[in-house]
Structures are given as structure tokens and as C-alpha cells.
XYZ file of C-alpha atoms in Angstrom:
595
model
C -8.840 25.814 12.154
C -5.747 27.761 12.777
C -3.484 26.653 10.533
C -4.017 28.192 7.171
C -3.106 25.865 4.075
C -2.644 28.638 1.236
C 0.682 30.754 0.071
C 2.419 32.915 2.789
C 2.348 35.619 0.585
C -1.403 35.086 0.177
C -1.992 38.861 1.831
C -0.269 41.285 0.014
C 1.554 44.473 2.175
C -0.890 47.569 2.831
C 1.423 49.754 0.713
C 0.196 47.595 -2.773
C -3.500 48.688 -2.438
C -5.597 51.600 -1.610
C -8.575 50.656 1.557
C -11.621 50.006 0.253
C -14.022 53.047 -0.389
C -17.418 50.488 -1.096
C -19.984 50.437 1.058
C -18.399 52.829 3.563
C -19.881 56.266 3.027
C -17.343 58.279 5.747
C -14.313 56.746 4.208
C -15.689 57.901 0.531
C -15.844 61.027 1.878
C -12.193 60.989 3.714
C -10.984 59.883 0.492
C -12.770 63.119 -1.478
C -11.416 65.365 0.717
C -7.721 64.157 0.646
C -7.603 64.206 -3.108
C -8.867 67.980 -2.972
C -6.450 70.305 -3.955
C -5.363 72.712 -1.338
C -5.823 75.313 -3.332
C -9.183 74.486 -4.483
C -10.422 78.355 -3.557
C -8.352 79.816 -5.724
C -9.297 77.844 -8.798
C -13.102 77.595 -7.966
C -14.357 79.232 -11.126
C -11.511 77.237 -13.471
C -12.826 74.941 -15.766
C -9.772 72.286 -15.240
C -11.512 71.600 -11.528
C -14.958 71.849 -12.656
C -14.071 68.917 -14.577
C -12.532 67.330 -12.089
C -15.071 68.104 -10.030
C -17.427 66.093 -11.881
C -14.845 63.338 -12.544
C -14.862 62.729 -8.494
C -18.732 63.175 -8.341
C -18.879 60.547 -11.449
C -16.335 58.075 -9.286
C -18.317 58.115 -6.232
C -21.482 57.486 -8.093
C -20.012 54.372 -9.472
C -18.736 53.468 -6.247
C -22.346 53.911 -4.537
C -23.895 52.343 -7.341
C -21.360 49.141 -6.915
C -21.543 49.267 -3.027
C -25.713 48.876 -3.581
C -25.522 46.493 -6.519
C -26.663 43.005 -5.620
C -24.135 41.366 -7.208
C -21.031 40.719 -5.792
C -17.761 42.601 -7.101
C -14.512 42.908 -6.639
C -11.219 45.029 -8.401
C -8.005 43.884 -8.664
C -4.626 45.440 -9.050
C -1.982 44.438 -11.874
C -0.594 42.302 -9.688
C -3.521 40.441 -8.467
C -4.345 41.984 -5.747
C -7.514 42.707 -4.527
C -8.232 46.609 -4.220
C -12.024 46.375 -3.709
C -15.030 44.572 -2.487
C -18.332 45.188 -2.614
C -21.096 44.228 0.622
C -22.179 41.763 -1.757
C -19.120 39.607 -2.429
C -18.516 39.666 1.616
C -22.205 38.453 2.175
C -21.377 35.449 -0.557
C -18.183 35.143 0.727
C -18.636 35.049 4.790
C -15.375 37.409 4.709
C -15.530 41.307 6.148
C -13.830 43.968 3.858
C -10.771 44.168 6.054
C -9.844 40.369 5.226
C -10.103 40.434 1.600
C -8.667 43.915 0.591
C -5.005 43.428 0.226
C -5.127 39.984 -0.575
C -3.988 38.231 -3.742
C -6.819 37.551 -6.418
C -5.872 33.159 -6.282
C -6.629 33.348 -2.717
C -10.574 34.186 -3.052
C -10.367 32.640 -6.837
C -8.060 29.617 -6.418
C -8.935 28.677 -9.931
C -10.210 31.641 -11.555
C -7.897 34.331 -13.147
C -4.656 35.460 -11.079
C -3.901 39.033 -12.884
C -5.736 41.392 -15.447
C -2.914 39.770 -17.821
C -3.748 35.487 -17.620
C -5.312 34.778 -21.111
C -8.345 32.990 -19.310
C -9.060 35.775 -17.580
C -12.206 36.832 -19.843
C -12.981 33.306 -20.219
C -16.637 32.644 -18.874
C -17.174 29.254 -16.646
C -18.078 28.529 -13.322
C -15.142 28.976 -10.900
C -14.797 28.644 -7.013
C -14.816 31.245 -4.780
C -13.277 30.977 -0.966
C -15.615 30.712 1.745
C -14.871 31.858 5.006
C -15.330 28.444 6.542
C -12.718 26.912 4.157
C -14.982 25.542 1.403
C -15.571 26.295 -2.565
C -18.540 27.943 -3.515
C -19.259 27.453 -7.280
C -19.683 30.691 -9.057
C -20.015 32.112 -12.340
C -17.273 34.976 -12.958
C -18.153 38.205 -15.404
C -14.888 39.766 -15.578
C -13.404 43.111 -17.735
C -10.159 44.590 -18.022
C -9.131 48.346 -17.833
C -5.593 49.288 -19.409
C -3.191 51.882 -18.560
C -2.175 54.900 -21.449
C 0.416 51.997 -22.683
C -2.357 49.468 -23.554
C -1.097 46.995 -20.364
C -3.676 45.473 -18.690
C -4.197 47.598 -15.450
C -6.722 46.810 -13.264
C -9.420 43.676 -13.282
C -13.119 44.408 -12.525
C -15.366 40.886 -11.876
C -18.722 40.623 -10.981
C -20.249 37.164 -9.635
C -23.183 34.909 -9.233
C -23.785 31.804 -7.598
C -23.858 29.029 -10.384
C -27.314 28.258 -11.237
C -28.489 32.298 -11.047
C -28.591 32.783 -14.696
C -30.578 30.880 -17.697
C -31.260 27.609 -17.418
C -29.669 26.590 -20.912
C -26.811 28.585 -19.554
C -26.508 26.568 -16.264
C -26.551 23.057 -18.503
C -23.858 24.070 -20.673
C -21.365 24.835 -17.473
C -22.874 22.099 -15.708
C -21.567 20.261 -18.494
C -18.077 21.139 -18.171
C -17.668 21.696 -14.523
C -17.867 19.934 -11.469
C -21.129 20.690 -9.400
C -19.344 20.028 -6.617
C -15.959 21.328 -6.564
C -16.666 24.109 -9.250
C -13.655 22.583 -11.232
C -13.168 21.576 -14.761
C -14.570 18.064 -15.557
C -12.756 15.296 -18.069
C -14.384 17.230 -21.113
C -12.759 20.895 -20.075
C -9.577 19.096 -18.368
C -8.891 17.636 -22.078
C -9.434 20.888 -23.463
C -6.918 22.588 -21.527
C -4.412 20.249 -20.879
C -4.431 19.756 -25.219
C -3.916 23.714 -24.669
C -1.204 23.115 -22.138
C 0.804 20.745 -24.164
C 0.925 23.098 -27.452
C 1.624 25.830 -25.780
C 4.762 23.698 -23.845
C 6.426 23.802 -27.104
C 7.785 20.558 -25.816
C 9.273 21.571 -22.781
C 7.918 19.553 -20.281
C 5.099 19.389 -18.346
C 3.938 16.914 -15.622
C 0.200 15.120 -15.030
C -0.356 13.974 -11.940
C -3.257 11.902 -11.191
C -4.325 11.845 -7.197
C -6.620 10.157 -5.069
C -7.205 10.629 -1.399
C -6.000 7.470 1.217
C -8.871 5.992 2.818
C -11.645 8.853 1.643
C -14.590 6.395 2.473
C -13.616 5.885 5.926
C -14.441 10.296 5.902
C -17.941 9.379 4.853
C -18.513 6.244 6.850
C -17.144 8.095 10.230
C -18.386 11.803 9.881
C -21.015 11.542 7.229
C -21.226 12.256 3.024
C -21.988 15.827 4.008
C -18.487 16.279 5.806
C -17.480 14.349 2.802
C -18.373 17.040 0.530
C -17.393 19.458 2.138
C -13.583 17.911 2.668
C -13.500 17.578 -1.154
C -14.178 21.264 -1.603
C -11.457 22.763 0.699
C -8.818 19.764 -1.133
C -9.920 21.437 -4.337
C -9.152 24.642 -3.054
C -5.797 24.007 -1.311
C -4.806 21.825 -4.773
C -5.334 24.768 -6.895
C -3.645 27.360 -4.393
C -0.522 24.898 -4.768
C -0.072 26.012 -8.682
C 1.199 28.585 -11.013
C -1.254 30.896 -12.893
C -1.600 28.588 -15.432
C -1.626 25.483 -13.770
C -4.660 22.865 -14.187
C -6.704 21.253 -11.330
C -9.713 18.928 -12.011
C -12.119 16.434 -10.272
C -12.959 13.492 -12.391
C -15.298 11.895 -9.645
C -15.446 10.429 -6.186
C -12.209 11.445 -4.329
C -9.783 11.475 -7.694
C -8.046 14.430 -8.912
C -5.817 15.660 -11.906
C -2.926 17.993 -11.677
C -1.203 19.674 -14.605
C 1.824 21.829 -14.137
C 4.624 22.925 -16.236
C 7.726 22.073 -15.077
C 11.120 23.490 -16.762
C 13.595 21.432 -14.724
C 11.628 18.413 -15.886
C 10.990 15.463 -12.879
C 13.068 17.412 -10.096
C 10.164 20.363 -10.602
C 7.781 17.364 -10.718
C 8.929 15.866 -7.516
C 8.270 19.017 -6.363
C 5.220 19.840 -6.652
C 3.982 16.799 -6.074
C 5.862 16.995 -2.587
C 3.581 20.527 -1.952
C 0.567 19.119 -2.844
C 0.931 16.211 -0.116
C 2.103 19.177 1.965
C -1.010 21.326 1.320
C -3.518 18.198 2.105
C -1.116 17.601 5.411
C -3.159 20.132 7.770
C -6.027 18.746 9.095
C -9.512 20.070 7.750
C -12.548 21.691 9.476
C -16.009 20.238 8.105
C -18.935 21.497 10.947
C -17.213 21.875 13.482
C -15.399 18.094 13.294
C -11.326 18.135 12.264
C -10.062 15.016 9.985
C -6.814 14.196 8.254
C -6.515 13.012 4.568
C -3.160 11.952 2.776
C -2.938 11.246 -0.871
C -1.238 8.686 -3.312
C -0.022 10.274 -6.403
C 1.018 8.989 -10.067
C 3.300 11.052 -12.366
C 3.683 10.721 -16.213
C 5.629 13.587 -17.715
C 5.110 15.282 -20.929
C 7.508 14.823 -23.810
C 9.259 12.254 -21.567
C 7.018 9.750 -21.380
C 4.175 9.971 -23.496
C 4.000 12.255 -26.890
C -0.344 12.227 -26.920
C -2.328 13.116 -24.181
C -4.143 9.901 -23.936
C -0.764 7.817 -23.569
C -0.146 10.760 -20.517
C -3.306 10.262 -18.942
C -2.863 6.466 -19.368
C 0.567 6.410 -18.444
C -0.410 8.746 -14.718
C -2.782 6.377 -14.261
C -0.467 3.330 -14.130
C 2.158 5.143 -11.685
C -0.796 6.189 -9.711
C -1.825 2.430 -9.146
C 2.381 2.061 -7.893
C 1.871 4.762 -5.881
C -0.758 2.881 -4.129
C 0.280 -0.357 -3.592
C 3.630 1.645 -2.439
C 1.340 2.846 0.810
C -0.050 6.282 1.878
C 0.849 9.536 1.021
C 3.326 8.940 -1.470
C 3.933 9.982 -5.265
C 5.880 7.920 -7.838
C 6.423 8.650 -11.438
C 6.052 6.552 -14.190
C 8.179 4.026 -15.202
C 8.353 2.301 -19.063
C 9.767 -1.003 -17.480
C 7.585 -1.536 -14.700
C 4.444 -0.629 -17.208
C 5.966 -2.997 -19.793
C 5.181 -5.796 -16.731
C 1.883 -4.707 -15.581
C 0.311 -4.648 -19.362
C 1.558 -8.157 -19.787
C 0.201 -8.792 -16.870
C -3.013 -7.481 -17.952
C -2.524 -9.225 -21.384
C -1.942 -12.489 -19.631
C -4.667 -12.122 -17.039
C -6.953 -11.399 -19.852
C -5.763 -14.412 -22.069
C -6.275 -16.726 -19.033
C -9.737 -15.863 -19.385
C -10.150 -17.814 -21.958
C -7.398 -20.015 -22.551
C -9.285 -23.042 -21.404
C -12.042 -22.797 -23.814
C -9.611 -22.014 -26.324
C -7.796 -25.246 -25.704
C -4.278 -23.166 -25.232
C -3.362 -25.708 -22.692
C -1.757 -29.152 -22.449
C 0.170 -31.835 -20.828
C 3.328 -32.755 -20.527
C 5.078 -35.518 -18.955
C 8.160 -36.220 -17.125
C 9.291 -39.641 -16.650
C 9.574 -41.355 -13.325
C 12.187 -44.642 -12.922
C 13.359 -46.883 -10.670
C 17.103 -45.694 -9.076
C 18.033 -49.480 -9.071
C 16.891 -50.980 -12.554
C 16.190 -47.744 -14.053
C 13.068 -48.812 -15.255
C 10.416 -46.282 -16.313
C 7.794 -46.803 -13.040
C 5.462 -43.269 -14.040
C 5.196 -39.894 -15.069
C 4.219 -36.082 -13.812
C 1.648 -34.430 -15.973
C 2.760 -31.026 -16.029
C 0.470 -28.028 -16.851
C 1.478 -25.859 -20.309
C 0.094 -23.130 -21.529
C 0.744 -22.543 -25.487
C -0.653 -18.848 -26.193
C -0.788 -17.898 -30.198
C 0.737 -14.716 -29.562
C 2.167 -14.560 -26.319
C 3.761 -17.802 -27.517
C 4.560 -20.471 -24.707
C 4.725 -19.067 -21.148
C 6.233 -20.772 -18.279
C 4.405 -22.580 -15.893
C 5.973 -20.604 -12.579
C 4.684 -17.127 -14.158
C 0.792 -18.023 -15.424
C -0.167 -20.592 -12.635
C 0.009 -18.111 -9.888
C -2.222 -15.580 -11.658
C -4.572 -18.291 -12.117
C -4.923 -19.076 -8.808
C -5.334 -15.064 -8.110
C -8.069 -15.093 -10.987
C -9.844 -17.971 -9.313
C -9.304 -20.486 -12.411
C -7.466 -23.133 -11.084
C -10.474 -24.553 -9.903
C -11.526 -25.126 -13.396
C -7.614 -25.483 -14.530
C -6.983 -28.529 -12.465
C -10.321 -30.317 -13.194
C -8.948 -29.984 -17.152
C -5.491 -31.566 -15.929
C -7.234 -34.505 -14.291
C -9.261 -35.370 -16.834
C -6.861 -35.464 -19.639
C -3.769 -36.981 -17.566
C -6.360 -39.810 -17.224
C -7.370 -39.773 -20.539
C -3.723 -40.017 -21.553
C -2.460 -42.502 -19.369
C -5.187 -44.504 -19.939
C -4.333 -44.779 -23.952
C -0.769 -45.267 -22.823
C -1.488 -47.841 -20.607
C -3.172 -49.348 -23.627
C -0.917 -48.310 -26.043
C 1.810 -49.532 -24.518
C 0.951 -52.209 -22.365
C 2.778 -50.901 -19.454
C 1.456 -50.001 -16.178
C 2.341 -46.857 -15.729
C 1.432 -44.479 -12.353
C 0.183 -40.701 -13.749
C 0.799 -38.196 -10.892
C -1.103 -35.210 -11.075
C -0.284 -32.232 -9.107
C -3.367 -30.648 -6.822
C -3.673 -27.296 -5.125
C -5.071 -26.795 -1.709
C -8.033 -25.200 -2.970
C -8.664 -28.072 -5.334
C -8.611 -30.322 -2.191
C -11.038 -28.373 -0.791
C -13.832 -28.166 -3.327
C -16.653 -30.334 -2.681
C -16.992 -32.124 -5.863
C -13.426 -33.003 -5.901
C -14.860 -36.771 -5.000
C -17.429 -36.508 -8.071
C -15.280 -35.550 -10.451
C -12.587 -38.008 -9.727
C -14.504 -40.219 -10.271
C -15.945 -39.328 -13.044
C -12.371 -38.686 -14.456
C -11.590 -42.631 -13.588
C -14.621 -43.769 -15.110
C -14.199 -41.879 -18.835
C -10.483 -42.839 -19.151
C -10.874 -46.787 -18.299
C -8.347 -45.727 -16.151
C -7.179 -47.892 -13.203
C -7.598 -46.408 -9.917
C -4.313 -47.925 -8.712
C -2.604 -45.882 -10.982
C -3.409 -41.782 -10.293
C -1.681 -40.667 -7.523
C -2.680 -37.219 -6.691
C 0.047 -34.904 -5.696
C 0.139 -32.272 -2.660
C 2.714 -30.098 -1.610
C 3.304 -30.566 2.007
C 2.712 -27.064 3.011
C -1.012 -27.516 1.914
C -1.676 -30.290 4.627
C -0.016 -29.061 7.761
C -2.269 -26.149 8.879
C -5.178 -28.695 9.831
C -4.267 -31.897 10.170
C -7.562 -33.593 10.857
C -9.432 -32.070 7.822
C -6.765 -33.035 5.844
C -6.554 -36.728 6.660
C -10.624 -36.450 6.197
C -10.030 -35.004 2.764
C -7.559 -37.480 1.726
C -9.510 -40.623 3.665
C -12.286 -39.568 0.734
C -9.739 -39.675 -2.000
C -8.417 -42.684 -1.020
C -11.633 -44.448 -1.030
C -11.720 -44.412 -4.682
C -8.465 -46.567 -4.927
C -6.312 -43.593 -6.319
C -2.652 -43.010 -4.242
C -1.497 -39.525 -2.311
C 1.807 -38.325 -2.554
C 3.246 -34.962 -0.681
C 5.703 -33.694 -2.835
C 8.118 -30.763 -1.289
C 8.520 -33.864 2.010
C 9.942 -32.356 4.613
C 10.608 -28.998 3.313
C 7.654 -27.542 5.416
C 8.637 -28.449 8.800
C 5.705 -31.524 8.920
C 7.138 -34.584 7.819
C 6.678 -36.412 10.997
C 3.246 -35.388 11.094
C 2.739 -35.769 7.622
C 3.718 -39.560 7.448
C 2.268 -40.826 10.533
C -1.305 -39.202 10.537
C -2.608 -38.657 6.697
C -2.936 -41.534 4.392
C 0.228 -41.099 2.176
C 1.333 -43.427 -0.574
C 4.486 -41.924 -1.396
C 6.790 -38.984 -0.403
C 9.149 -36.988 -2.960
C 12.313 -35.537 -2.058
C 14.056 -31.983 -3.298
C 17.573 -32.556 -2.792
C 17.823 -28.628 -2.729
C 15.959 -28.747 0.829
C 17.284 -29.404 4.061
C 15.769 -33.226 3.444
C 19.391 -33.404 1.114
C 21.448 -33.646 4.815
C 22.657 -37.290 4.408
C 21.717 -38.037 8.224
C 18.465 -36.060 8.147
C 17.540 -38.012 4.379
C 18.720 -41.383 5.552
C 16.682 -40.929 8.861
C 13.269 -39.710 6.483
C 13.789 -42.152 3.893
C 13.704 -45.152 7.089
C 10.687 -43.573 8.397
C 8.470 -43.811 5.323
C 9.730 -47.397 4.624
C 9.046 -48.397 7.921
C 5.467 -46.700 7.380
C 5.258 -48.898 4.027
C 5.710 -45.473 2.250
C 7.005 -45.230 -1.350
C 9.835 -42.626 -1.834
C 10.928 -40.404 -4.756
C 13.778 -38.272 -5.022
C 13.079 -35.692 -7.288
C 15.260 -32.679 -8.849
C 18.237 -35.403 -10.240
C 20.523 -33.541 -12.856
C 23.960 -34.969 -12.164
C 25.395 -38.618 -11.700
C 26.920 -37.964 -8.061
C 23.457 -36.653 -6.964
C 21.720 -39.819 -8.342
C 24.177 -42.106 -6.220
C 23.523 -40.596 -3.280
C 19.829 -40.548 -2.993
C 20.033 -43.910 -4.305
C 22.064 -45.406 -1.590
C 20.195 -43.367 0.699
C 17.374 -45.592 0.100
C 15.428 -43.624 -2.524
C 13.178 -45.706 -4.953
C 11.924 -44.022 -7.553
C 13.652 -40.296 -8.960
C 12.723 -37.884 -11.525
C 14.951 -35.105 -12.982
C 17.015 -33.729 -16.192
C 19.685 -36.418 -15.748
C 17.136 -38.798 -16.225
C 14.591 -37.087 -18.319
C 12.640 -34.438 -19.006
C 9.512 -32.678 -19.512
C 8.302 -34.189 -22.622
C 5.336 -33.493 -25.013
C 2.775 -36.418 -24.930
C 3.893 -37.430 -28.511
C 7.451 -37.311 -27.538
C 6.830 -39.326 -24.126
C 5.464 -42.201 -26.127
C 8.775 -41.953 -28.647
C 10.241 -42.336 -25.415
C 8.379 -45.248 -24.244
C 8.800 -46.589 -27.879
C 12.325 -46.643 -27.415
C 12.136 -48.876 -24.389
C 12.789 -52.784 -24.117
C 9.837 -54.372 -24.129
């Protein structure tokens, strides 16, 4: 892969660091003889260069011991930058002497210590190491620090081993706060140092960012888990090569990562980072030989800002990661209070739907239907209600499409039927009125196969006569196929109830509607197009002409009541006339009636 996704300034200039002397006997010796005095002769028998003497002969023992030493070492500068590197570190890490000398310490280490200064850098752990071939290596870092006469840390000296090289008991403790895969910290160390992070903020802020990779199976599925692995390794790597010294990069599992940063000019340093990161993962990646391209969708919660705790932060990243998803691929957005006010209560609501049924939360109400000419009361809509005990009542328009997301309707609208025929059957009784109970039906209700069966059932327990259910469709819900539609409703009809399509002409089907399915009645929304005097006169002569029934629903003022009565309306519904009412205040309603 040519394109390399770390820092520019990844290579420090030959000037910062001395060539390395390990492992290369002639340039030991170079390096002897230039740091000879010139006047050596003259000061052979002085006991200032015998000591120095054996200073040099000391050096280049340790550096022959180090350069035959079977565990991998390297020495960094003050700065970070790598000074030495022993055969054994360039065996482990696929890289000759020439590419690593001169480089910054976070390029080999990504997430291991950056100078002899960082506070973790005598921390042990299992870190990753670079790999020539781009991926993370897990490895366990030894590391000491030399100071200068001042007491500043000076130079960094780290031996290595290959995770799993030292005592078993050892290995399970790292194991259990590292990623096996990655070599980064797990949920347990990620707490641990983002709690760290946060007090040592002082409450200036600092950002989370939770990220997952766009479309990560489709890696495995096309190239194989292997190439999987190994894309999740170099991501790790370019993640951490992103961030500051003491920046925080973990793998919780699968393809999802957490990012901690601080960030002194709050969101705009948030924004970002979170734009380099996308950068970084932009390049495509090299597994065996195969290239493949990966975005990312990334949440951001923001520390004081937006949550005080850790939890609420990591809660709180979650729930803008989730926006950041459903915004599309490779894109970031930061939390927002508001917008996770309305997804918990929709959580809250999805999970009181649940069990709102058995709870008996729900109920009926009714909405009179008269007659435009003798305004006589002719029916009623039952009308679904949901009364929750501490979400208190919530409107029809925001739980019944969540229901039908959740699958309950099904089990919803069989509860409707049977208690609007329960109910009109006592107020047929009651009352001794013969009242039609319309009861509204989804699409998917239509389609269930023991609609039939438990229509008739409903009929049967309420003593309810069929004559007087009509079942309501919107319009929309018949259209798409008319012939298993008019089969649907031919079985429905065969029990005696009536069909009504409410929305009429609204959808674009009313001609189709009316002259192939086996309607009883059509309603009218003066709101729709259907309102056009010549295009409502024209409908409302079709369906009487078809012996249809129509209903103008939607009437809240006197002028709107004229004219769909003289437009030939027969029945309407509305505000003006009534409405929704509680079953005990429909029958004060019906109470209040001339016999």
C-alpha cells in the first residue's frame, strides 16, 4: 500500500538521532574511533583516559550484549524518537534498522508511551507494536527511564515480548484487560482510564466518541474473518496514531471502538478530531495481498457539557452514535439533550406498549355519527386510547404507529373488535337504538388468516347484530391488489358485517374502489381533493348510483356542514357535531336524546 495513514512528521530529521550502533560491528567501531581524542598518544598513561577507556569498552559491551539479546529493544530520545534498535525488535517487527531509527516512538508504539516523560510510560500492559505489513502485534512492554544531571527524564530504554511469552497467571491478568486482538484496552481498563482522564480534566472538557465501522460484515463475508482481523488491527493502529500522548483508544468487541480525547476548545476540537479519524480510516487497507475500504459512523458526548459521570458519557455517545447511523456512512454527530429526550420516550413508550394490553391501559371511545338531514344519531367510531399511569394519556397519532412497528396491532385490533362489539351490543340493549359501531382495521389486520374466526367469534360473544359492525379501511390499504382485496372483503362480508373505505378518494382509487370491492359505505375528508364541489358532487352520485352509503367526515363549522349536505352527503361525523367521547359519556349523550 503506498499511501501511508500515520503523522507526516512520523520520521523525525537525521540531525535528532545518532545511527544505530546495534548489531553492526564496523559501525561500533567507526563510532569508537571518532569519539577518540586526537591526542590520545599524548595522554596514554593518564588516568582521565584510562577511565574513559574503560567507559567506551563498558558501552560497547552493553551494546553487543543488547545487539545478541533475544529480546527485542529499542532507545528513545527525549523527544520520542527512536535512537536504537536491536536485530531482535526488527525480526518481531518485519522493519530493517534504517526504517525505524529516526522515527517517532507512537509510530512503532501507537498506544504505548510517546516520551521518557508520559506518566504511563512505566506502566506494564500489553501494547501494540507496528508491523511492517500494517498490522498490530500485541506485546508486552518492559520499559526504564535514564535522567539527565537535572533529574529530566532523558532517554527511554524498552524491552519487549510477544504477549503470551511470560507466566501464565501473568498472561490472564492482561488478557483480562486487553484486547487479544487489537492489543488495546478492554471496557474494564477503558473505565479505568477514562475515570483518570476526567479527574485529571479538572473540568475542562473532554470528548468520547464511540465508533463503529459501515458495513464491517460485508469485509468478512467478501474477503474472509482472517482479512477481517487483520483490517481491525491496522484501524486500531491508525485510530491511536490520530491522538495526543494521552489520548484513549479501545475495542469493546466486533467492529466498535471508543475514542477519548481532550479537547480545550470544547466541540470545535471535537469536530475535529472526529473529522481525522474518518480521515485516517479513508485510505484503503492491505490485508494479504487484497485492498478494501471501510468508513465509520461516529457518536460524540462531551465531558462537562453533556454528562457530569462517566456512565451518563458513555450512555449519552452511545445515543449520538445510533444518529450518526441512521444519518448514513461516514459521518459523526454529537449528542443532543432534545433529540435524546425523544428517543428515551420512545424507548419508554415502546417498552410500555409491551404490556399495555395485558395491563388493560387501553380503551374505547366513541364519536357519534348522524344523519345531515334529521340529525339523528345513525352510529359511532370506536376509537383506540391508550391511558398510561405515568406517561398519562398519549395520543392516538404518536403510539399507534409504534405499534404497528412493534408488531402489536395484530393483537391491538383483535382487543378493539371485541370490545366495540361488546359495547355496542349493551348499547343497543341499553338503549334500544340500533346503532352501526365502525371499527377501524389496518391492512395487516385484513390480512391475517383468522381475521374470519375471530369476527365471528367477536359477533357471537356480544349478541351483536351482524348488520351493525362495519369494518373500516383506509383506501390506500385496498388499491395495491385489487383482486385479493375484493377476496378478503367477499369473506368479511359473508358474515353479514358492512365495509367502509374511509380516506375515499384521497388515494387516487375511488373509481376502482367503488365499482370492484364490496363497499357499504364511503367517508369523505373535506380536507382532500374529494372537498372540490364538482369532483364531491360527481363521487357522492357515483356511490349512490352504486347503492353506496356516504359519510362526510372532519365537520367543525356550520358552512362546511351545508355544503357536504347539499352535496348529497348522508351521514357526517366531526367536532361541530360531536366528539370523541368516553363510553360513559356517549351513553349521557344518548341519554340526552328524544326517545
Amino acid at each position: 500500500m503506498n499511501q501511508r495513514p500515520f503523522p507526516e512528521n512520523s520520521r523525525a530529521h537525521a540531525s535528532q538521532a545518532q545511527p544505530s550502533t546495534i548489531g553492526n560491528p564496523s559501525a561500533a567501531r567507526e563510532f569508537k574511533a571518532q569519539q577518540t581524542p586526537a591526542n590520545a598518544g599524548e595522554q596514554a598513561d593518564g588516568p582521565l583516559l584510562q577511565a574513559a577507556q574503560r567507559l567506551r569498552e563498558s558501552r560497547q559491551q552493553l551494546h553487543d550484549l543488547i545487539a545478541l539479546a533475544p529480546s527485542p529493544y529499542l532507545l528513545a530520545s527525549r523527544d520520542g524518537v527512536l535512537l536504537e534498535a536491536n536485530p531482535a525488535l526488527c525480526a518481531m517487527s518485519g522493519h530493517a534498522p534504517a526504517d525505524l531509527t529516526g522515527r517517532n516512538l507512537a509510530w512503532l508504539l501507537p498506544d504505548g508511551p510517546r516520551t521518557p516523560g508520559d506518566d504511563d510510560a512505566m506502566l506494564p500492559g500489553i501494547r501494540s507494536l507496528r508491523h511492517r505489513d500494517g498490522h498490530a502485534i500485541p506485546v508486552r512492554l518492559h520499559a526504564s527511564v535514564s535522567r539527565d544531571a537535572s533529574g529530566a527524564p532523558d532517554r527511554l530504554h524498552c524491552f519487549l515480548s510477544q504477549a503470551g511469552d511470560g507466566l501464565p497467571e501473568n498472561r490472564s491478568q492482561e488478557l483480562a484487560l486487553h484486547d487479544a486482538l487489537t492489543g488495546l484496552p478492554d471496557r474494564t481498563l477503558l473505565n479505568q482510564r477514562l475515570q483518570h482522564l476526567l479527574e485529571q480534566a479538572d473540568g475542562k472538557p473532554v470528548a468520547l466518541m464511540f465508533l463503529d465501522l459501515d458495513q464491517f460484515r460485508k469485509v468478512n463475508e467478501m474477503l474472509g474473518h482472517e482479512a477481517g482481523d487483520q483490517l481491525l488491527r491496522q484501524v486500531a493502529l491508525r485510530l491511536r496514531a490520530m491522538l495526543p500522548a494521552d489520548g484513549i483508544v479501545a475495542r469493546l468487541g466486533g467492529d466498535e471502538f471508543v475514542v477519548a480525547a481532550r479537547c480545550p476548545a470544547g466541540a470545535s476540537d471535537a469536530a475535529a478530531t472526529a473529522g481525522r479519524l474518518l480521515a485516517a480510516l479513508a485510505a484503503p487497507f492491505s490485508m494479504g495481498g487484497e485492498e478494501a475500504g471501510i468508513s465509520a459512523s461516529i457518536g460524540v458526548a462531551m465531558h462537562p457539557a453533556d454528562a457530569a459521570t462517566r456512565e451518563t458519557l458513555f450512555r449519552h455517545a452511545d445515543a449520538a452514535l445510533h444518529r450518526a447511523k441512521a444519518a448514513g456512512r461516514n459521518s459523526w454527530c454529537f449528542f443532543e439533550a432534545e433529540v435524546n429526550a425523544r428517543a428515551r420516550a420512545r424507548m419508554l413508550m415502546e417498552q410500555a406498549l409491551h404490556r399495555a394490553l395485558e395491563r388493560g391501559e387501553f380503551e374505547l371511545h366513541y364519536q357519534p355519527r348522524l344523519d345531515l338531514r334529521s340529525m339523528a344519531v345513525t352510529g359511532m367510531e370506536a376509537l383506540l386510547r391508550w391511558n398510561h399511569p405515568h406517561l398519562g394519556r398519549i395520543a392516538p397519532q404518536d403510539f399507534i404507529p409504534v405499534a404497528q412497528q412493534l408488531d402489536l396491532m395484530d393483537d391491538i385490533g383483535h382487543w378493539a373488535l371485541r370490545q366495540a362489539c361488546l359495547q355496542g351490543g349493551r348499547l343497543q340493549r341499553q338503549f334500544g337504538r340500533a346503532l352501526r359501531v365502525s371499527v377501524n382495521l389496518s391492512a395487516r389486520q385484513l390480512c391475517h388468516p383468522a381475521l374470519g374466526e375471530r369476527l365471528g367469534a367477536a359477533l357471537e360473544a356480544a349478541g351483536l347484530a351482524p348488520q351493525l359492525l362495519e369494518l373500516e379501511l383506509a383506501e390506500t390499504a385496498l388499491t395495491d391488489d385489487l383482486d385479493a382485496a375484493a377476496r378478503r372483503l367477499g369473506a368479511l362480508k359473508a358474515h353479514g358485517v358492512r365495509i367502509a373505505v374511509d380516506h375515499f378518494g384521497a388515494g387516487g382509487g375511488a373509481l376502482a374502489c367503488i365499482q370492484h370491492l364490496p363497499v357499504d359505505t364511503v367517508k369523505l375528508d373535506p380536507t382532500q381533493d374529494s372537498a372540490r364541489p364538482g369532483f364531491l358532487k360527481a363521487l357522492v352520485t357515483l356511490a349512490h348510483a352504486l347503492d353506496i352509503r356516504v359519510t362526510a367526515t372532519g365537520i367543525e363549522t356550520l358552512p362546511l356542514r351545508d355544503r357536504m349536505r347539499d352535496a348529497g352527503c348522508d351521514d357526517g361525523q366531526g367536532y361541530l357535531l360531536a366528539g370523541p367521547l368516553s363510553l360513559a359519556e356517549f351513553q349521557l349523550f344518548l341519554a340526552r336524546l328524544p326517545a
